[in-house]
PDB file of N, CA, C and O in Angstrom:
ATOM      1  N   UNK A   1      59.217 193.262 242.823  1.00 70.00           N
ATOM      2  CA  UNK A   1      58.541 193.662 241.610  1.00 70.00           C
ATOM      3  C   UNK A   1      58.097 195.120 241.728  1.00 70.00           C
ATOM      4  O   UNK A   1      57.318 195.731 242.460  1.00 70.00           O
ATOM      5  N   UNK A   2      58.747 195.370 240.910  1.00 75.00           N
ATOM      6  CA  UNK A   2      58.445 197.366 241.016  1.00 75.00           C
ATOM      7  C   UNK A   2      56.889 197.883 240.290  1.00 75.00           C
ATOM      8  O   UNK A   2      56.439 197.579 239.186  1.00 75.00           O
ATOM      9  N   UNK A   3      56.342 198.692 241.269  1.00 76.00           N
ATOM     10  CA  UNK A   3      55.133 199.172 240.841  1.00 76.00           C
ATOM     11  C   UNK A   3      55.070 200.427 240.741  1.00 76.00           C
ATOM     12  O   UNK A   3      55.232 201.194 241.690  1.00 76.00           O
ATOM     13  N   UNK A   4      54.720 200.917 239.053  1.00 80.00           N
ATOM     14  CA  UNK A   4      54.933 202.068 238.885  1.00 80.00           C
ATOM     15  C   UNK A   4      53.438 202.738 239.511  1.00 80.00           C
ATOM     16  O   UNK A   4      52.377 202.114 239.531  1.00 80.00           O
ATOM     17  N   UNK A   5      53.580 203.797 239.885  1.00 78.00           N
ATOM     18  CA  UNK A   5      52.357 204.411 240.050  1.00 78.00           C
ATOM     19  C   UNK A   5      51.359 205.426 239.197  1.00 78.00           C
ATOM     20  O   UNK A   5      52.007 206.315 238.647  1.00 78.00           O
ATOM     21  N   UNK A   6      50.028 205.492 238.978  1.00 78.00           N
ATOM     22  CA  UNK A   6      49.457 206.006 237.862  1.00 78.00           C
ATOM     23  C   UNK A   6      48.694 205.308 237.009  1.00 78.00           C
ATOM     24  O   UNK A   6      47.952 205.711 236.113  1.00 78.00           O
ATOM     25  N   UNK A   7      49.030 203.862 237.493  1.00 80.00           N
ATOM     26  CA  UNK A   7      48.319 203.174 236.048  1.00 80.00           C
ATOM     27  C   UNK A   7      49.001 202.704 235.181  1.00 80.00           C
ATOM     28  O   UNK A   7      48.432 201.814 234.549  1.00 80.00           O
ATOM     29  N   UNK A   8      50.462 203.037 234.740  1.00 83.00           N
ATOM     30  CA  UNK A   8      51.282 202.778 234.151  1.00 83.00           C
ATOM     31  C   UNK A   8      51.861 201.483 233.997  1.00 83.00           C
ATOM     32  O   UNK A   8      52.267 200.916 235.012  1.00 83.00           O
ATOM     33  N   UNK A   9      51.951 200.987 233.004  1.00 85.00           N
ATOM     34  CA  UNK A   9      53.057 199.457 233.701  1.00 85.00           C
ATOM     35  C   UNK A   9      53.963 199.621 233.443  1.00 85.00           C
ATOM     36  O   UNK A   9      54.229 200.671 232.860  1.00 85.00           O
ATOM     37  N   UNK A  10      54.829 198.800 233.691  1.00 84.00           N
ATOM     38  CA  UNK A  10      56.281 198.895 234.053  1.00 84.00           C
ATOM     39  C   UNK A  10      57.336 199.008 232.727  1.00 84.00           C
ATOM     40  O   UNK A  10      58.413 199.600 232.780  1.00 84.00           O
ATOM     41  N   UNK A  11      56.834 198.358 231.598  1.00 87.00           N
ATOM     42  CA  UNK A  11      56.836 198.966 230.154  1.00 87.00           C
ATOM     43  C   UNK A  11      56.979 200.323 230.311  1.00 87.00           C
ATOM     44  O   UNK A  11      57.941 201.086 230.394  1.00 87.00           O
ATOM     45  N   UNK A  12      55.274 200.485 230.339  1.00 87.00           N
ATOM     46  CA  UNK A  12      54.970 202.315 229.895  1.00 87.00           C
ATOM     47  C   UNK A  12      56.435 203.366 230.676  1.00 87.00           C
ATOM     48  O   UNK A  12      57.197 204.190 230.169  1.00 87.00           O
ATOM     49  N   UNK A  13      56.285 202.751 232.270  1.00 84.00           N
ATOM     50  CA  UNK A  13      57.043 203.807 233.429  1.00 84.00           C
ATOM     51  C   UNK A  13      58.674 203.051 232.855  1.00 84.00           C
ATOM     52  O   UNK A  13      59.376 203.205 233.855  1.00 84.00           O
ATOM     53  N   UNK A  14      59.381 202.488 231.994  1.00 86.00           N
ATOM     54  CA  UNK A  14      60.608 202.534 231.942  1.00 86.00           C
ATOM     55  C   UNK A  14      60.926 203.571 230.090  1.00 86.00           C
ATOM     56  O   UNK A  14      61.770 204.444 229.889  1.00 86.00           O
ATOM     57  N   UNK A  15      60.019 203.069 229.209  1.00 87.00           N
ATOM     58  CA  UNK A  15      59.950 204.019 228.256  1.00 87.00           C
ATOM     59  C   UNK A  15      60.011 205.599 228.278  1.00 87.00           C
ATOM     60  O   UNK A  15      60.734 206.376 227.655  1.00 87.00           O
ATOM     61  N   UNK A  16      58.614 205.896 229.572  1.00 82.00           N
ATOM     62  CA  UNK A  16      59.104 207.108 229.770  1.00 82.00           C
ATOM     63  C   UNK A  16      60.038 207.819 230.436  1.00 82.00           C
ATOM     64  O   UNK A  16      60.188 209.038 230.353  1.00 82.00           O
ATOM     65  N   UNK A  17      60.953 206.728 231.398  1.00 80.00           N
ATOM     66  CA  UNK A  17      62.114 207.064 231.750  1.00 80.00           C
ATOM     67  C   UNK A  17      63.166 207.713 230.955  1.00 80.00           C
ATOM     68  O   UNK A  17      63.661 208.831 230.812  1.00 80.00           O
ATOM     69  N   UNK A  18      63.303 206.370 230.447  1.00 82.00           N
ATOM     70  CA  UNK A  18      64.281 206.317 229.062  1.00 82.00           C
ATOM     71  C   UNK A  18      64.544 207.786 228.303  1.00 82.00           C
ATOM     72  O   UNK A  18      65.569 208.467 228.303  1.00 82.00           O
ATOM     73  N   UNK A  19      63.156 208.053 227.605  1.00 78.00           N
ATOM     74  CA  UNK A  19      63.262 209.097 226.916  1.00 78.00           C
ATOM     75  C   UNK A  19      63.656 210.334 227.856  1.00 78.00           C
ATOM     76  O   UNK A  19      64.434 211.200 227.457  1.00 78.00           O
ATOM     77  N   UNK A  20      63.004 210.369 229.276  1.00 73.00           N
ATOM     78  CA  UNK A  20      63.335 211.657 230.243  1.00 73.00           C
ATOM     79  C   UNK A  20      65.149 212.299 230.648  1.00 73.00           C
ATOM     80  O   UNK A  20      65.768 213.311 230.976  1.00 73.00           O
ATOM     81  N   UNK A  21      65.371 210.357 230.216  1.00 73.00           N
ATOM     82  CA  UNK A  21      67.461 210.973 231.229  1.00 73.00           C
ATOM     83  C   UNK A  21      68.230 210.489 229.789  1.00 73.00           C
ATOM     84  O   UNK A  21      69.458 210.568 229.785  1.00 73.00           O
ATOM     85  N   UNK A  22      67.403 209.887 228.317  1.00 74.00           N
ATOM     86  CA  UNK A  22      68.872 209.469 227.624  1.00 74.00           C
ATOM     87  C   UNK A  22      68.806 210.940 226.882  1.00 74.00           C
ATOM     88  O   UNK A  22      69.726 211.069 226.074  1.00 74.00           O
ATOM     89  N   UNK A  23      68.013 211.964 226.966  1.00 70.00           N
ATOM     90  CA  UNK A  23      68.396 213.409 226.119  1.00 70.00           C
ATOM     91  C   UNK A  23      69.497 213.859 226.481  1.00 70.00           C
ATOM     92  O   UNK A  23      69.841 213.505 227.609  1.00 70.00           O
ATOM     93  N   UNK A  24      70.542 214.862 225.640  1.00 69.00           N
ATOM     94  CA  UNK A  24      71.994 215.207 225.933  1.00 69.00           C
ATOM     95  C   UNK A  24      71.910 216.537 226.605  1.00 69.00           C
ATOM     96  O   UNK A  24      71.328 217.503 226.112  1.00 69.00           O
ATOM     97  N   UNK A  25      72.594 216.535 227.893  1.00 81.00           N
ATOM     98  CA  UNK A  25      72.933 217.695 228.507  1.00 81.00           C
ATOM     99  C   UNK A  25      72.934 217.077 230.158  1.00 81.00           C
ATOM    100  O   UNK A  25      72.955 215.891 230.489  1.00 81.00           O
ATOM    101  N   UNK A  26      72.907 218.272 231.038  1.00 87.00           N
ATOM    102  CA  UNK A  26      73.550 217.812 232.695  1.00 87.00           C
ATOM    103  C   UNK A  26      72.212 217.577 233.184  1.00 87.00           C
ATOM    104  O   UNK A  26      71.339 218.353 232.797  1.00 87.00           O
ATOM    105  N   UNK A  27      71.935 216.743 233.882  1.00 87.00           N
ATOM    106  CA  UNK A  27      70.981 216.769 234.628  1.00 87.00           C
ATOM    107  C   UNK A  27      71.304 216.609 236.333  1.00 87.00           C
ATOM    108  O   UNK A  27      72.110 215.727 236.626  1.00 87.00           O
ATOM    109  N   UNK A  28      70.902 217.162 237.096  1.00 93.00           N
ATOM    110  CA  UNK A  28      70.995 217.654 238.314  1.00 93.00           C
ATOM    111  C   UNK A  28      70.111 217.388 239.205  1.00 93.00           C
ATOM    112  O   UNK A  28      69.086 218.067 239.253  1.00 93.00           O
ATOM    113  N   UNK A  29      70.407 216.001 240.379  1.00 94.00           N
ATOM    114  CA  UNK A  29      69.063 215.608 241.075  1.00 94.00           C
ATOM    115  C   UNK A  29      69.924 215.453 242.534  1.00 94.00           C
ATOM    116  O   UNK A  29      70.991 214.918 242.836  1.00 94.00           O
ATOM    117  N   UNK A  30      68.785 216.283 243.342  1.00 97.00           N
ATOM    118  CA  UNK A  30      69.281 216.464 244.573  1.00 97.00           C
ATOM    119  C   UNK A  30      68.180 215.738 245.571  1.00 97.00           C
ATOM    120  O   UNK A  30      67.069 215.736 245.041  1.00 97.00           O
ATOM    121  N   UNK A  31      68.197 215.203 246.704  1.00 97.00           N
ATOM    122  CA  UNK A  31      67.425 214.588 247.569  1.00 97.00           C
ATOM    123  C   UNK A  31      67.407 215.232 248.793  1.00 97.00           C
ATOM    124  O   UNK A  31      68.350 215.269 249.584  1.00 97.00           O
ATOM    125  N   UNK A  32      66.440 215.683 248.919  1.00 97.00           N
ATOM    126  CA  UNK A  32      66.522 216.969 250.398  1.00 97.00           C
ATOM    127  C   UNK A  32      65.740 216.010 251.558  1.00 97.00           C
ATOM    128  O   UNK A  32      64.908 215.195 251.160  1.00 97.00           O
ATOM    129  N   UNK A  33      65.927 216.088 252.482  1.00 98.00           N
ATOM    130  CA  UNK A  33      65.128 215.880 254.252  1.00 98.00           C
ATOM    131  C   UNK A  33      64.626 214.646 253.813  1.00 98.00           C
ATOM    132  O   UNK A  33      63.484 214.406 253.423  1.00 98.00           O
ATOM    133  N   UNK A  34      65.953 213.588 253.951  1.00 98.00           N
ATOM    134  CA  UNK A  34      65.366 211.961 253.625  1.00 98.00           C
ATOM    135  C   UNK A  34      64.926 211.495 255.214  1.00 98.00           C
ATOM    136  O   UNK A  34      65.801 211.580 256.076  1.00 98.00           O
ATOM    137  N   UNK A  35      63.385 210.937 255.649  1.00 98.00           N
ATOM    138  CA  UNK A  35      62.930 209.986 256.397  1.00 98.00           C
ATOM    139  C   UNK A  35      63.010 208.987 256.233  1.00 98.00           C
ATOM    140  O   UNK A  35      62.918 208.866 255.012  1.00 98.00           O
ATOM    141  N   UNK A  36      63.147 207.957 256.706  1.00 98.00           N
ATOM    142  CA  UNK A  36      63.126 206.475 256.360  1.00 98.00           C
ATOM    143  C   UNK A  36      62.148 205.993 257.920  1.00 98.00           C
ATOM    144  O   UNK A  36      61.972 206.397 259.069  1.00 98.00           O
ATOM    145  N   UNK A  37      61.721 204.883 257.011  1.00 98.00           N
ATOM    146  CA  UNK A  37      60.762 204.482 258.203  1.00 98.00           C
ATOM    147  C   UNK A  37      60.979 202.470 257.802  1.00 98.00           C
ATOM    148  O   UNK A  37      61.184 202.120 256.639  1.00 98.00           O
ATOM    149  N   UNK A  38      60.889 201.484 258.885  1.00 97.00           N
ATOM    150  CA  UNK A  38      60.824 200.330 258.420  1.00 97.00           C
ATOM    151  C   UNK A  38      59.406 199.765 257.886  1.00 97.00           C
ATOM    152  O   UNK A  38      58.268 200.156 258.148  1.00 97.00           O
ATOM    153  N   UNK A  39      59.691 199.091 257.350  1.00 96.00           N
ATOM    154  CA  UNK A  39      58.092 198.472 257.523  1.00 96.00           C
ATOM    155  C   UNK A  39      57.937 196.924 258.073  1.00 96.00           C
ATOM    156  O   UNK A  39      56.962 196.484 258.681  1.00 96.00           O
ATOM    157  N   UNK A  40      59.050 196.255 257.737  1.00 95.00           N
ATOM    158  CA  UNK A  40      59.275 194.697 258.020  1.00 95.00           C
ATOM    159  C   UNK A  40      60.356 194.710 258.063  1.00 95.00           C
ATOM    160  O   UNK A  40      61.059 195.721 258.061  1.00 95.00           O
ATOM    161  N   UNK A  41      60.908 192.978 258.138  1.00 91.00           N
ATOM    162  CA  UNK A  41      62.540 192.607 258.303  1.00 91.00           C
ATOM    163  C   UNK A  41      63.279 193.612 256.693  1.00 91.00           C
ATOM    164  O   UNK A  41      64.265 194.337 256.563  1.00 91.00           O
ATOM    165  N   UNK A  42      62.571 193.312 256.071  1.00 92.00           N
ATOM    166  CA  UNK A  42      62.899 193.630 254.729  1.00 92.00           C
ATOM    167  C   UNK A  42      62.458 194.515 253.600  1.00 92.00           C
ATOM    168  O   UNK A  42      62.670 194.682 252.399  1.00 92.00           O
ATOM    169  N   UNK A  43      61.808 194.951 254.490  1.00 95.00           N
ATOM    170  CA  UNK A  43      61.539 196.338 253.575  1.00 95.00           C
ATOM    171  C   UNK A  43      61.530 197.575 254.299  1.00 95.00           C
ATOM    172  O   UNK A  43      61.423 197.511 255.523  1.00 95.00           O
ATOM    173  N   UNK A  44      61.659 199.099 253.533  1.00 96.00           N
ATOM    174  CA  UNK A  44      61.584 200.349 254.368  1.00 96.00           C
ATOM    175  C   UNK A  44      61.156 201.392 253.263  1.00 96.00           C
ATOM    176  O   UNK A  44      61.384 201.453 252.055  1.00 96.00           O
ATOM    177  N   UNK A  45      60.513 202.116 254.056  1.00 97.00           N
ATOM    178  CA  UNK A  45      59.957 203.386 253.224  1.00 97.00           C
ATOM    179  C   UNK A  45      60.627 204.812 253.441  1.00 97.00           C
ATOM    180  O   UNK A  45      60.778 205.377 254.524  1.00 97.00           O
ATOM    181  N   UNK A  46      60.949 205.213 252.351  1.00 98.00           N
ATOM    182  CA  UNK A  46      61.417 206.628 252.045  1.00 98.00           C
ATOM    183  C   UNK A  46      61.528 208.290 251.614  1.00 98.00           C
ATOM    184  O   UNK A  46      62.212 208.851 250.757  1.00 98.00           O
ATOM    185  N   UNK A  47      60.472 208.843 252.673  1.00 98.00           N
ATOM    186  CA  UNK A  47      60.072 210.044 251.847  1.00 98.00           C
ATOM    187  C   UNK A  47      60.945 211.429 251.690  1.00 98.00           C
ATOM    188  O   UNK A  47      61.082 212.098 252.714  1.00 98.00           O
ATOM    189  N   UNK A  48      61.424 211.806 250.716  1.00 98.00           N
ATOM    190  CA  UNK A  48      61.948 212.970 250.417  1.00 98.00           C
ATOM    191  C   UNK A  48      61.541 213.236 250.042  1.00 98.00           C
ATOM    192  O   UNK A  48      60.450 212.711 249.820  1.00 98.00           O
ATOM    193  N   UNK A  49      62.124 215.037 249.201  1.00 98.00           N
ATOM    194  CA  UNK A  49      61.889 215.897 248.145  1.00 98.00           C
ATOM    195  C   UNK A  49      62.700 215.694 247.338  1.00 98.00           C
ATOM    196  O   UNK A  49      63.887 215.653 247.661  1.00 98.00           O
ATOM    197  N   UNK A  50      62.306 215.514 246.102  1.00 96.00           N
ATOM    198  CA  UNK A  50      63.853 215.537 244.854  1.00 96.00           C
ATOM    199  C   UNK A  50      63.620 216.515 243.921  1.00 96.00           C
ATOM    200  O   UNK A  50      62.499 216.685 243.441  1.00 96.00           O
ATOM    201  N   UNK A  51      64.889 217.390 243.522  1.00 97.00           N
ATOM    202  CA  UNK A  51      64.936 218.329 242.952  1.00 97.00           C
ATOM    203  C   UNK A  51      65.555 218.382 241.829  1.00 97.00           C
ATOM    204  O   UNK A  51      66.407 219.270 241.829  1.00 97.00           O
ATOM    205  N   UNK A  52      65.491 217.869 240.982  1.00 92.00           N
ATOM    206  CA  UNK A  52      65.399 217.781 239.558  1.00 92.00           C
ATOM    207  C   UNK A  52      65.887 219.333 238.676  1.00 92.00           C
ATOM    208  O   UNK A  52      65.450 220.434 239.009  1.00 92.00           O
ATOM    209  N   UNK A  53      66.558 219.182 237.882  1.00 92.00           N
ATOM    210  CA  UNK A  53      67.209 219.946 236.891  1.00 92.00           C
ATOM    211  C   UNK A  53      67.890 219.469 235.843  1.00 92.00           C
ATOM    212  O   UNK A  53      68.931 218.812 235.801  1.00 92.00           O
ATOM    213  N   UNK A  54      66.914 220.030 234.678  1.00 87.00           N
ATOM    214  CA  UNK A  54      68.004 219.375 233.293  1.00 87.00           C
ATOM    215  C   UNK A  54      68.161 221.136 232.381  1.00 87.00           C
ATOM    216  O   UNK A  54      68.133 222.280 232.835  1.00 87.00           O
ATOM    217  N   UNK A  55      68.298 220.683 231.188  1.00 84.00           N
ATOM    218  CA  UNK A  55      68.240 221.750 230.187  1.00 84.00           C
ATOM    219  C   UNK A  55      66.907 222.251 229.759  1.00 84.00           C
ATOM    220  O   UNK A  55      66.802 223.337 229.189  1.00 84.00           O
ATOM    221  N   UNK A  56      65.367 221.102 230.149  1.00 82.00           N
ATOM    222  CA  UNK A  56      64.599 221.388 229.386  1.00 82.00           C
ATOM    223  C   UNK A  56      63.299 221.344 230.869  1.00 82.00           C
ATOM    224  O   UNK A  56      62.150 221.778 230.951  1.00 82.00           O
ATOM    225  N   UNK A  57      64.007 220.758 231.646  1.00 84.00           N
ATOM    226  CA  UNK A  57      63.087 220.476 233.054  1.00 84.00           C
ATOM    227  C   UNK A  57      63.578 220.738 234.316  1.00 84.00           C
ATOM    228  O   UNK A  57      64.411 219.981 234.814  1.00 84.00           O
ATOM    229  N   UNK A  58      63.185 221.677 234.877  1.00 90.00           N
ATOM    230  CA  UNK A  58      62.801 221.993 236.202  1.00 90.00           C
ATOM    231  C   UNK A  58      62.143 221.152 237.097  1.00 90.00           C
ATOM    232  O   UNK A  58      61.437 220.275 236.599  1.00 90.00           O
ATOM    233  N   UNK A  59      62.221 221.228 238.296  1.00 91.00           N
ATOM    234  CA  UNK A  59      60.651 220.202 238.943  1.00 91.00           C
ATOM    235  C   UNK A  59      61.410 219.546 240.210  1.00 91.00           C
ATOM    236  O   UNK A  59      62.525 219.036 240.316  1.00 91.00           O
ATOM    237  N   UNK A  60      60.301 219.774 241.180  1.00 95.00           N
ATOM    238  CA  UNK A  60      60.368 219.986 242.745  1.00 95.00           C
ATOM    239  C   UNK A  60      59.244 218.805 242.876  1.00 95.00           C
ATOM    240  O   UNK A  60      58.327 218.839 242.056  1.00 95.00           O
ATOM    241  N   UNK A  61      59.256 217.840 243.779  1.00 94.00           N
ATOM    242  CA  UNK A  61      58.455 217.024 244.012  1.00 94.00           C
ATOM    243  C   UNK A  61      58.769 216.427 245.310  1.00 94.00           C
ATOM    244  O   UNK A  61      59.942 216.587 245.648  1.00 94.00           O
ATOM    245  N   UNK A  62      57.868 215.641 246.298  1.00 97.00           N
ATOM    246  CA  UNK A  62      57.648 214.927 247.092  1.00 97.00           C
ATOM    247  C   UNK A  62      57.396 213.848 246.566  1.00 97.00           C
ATOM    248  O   UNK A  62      56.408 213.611 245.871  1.00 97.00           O
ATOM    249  N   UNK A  63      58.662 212.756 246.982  1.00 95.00           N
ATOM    250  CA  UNK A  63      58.293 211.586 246.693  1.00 95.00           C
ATOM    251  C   UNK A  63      58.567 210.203 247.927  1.00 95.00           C
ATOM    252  O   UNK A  63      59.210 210.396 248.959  1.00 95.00           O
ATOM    253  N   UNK A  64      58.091 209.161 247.650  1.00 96.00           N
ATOM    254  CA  UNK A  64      58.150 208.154 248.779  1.00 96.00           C
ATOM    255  C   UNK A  64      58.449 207.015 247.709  1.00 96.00           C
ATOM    256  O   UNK A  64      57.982 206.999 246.570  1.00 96.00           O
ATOM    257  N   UNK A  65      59.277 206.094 248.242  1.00 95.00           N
ATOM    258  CA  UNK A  65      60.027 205.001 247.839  1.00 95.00           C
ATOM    259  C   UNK A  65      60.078 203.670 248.960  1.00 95.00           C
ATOM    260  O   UNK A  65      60.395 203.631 250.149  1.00 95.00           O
ATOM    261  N   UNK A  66      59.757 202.943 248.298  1.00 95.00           N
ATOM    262  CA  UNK A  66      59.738 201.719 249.113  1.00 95.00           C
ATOM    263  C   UNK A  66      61.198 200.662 248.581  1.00 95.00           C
ATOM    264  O   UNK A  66      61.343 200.555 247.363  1.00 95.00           O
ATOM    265  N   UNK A  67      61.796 200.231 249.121  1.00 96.00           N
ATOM    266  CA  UNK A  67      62.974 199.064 248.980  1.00 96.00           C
ATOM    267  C   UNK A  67      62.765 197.949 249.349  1.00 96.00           C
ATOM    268  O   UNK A  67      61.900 197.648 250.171  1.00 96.00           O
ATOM    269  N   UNK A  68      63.392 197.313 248.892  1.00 95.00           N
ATOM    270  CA  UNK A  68      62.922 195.661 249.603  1.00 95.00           C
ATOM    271  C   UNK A  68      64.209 194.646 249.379  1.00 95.00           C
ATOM    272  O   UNK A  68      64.759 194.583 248.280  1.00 95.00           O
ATOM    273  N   UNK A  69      64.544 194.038 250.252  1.00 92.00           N
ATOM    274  CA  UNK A  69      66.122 193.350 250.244  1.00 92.00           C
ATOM    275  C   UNK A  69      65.494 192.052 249.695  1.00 92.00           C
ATOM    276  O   UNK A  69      64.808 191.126 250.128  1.00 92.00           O
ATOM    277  N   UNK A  70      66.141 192.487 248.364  1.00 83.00           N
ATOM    278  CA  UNK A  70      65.849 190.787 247.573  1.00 83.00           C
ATOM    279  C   UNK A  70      66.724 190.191 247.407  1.00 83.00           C
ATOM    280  O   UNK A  70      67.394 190.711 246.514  1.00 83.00           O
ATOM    281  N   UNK A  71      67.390 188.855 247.975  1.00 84.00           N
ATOM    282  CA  UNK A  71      68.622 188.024 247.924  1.00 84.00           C
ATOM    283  C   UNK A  71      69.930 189.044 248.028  1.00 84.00           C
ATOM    284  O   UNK A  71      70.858 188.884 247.235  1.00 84.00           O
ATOM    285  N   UNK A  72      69.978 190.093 249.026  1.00 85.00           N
ATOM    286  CA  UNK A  72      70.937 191.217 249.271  1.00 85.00           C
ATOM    287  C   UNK A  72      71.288 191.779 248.627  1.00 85.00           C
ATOM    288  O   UNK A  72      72.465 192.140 248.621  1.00 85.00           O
ATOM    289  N   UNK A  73      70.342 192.149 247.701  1.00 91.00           N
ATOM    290  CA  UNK A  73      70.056 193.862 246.719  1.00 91.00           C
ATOM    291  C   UNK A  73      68.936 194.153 247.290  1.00 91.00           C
ATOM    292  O   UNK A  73      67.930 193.447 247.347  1.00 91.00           O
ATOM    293  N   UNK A  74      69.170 195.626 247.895  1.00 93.00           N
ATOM    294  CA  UNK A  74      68.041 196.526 247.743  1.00 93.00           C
ATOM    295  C   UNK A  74      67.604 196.841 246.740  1.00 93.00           C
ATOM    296  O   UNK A  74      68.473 197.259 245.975  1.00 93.00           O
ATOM    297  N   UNK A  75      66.051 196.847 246.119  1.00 93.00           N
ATOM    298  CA  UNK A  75      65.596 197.209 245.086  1.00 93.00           C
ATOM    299  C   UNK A  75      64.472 198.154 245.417  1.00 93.00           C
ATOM    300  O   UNK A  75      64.018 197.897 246.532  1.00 93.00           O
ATOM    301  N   UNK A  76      63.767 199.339 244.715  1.00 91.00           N
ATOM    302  CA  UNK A  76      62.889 200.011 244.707  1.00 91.00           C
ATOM    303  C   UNK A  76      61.848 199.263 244.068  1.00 91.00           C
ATOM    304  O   UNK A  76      61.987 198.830 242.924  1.00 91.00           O
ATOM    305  N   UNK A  77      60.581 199.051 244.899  1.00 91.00           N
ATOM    306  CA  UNK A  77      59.452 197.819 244.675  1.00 91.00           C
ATOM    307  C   UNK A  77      58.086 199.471 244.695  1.00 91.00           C
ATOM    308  O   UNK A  77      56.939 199.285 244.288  1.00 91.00           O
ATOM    309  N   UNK A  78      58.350 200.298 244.998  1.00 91.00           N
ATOM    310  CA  UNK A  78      57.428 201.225 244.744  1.00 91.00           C
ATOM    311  C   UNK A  78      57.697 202.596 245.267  1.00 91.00           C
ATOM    312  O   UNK A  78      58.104 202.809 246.409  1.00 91.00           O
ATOM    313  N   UNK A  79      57.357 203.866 244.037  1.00 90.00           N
ATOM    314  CA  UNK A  79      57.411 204.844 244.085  1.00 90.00           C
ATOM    315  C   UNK A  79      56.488 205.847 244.050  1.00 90.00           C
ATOM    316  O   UNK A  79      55.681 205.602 243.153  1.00 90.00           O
ATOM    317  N   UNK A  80      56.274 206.720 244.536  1.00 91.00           N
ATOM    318  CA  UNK A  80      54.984 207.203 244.573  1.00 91.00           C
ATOM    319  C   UNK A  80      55.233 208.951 244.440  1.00 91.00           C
ATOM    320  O   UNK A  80      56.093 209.298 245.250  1.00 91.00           O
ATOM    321  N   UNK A  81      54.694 210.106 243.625  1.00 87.00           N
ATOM    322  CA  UNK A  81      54.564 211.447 244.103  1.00 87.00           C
ATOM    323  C   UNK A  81      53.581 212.299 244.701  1.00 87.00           C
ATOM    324  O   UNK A  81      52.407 212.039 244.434  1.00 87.00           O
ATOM    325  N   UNK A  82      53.811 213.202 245.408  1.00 85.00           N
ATOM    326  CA  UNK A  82      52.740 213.456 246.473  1.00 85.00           C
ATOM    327  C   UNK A  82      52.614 214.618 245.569  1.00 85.00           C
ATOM    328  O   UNK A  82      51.772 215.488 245.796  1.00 85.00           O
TER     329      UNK A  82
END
């Protein structure tokens, strides 16, 4: 179960997805100096930088991602920006 971070629920954090990547033009996302760390049999944490580029957005961030092997899909169960 994915937890958006902020306060947001999972509504709010897919709406504002939505509107962020269905606008028309290239968008450009790069993942720099990935760590991974375990935490259990089944889950692991992930901190990079992602570097983001569209037509209308710029933006450099530190972020951490958690996965979790649910019936052998990895899924992102939490994301976080530093």
């Amino acid at each position: 179960d994915f937890q958006p971070e902020g306060g947001l629920t999972h509504e709010q954090w897919a709406a504002q997805r939505r509107e962020r990547v269905t606008k028309p033009g290239k968008i450009v996302v790069r993942i720099l100096a990935p760590q991974s760390s375990r935490i259990d049999a089944h889950r692991w944490r992930i901190n990079f930088t992602q570097d983001y580029a569209s037509e209308t957005v710029n933006d450099k961030v530190h972020k951490t991602v958690e996965i979790s092997d649910t019936s052998g899909s990895w899924k992102i169960v939490r994301e976080s920006i530093h």
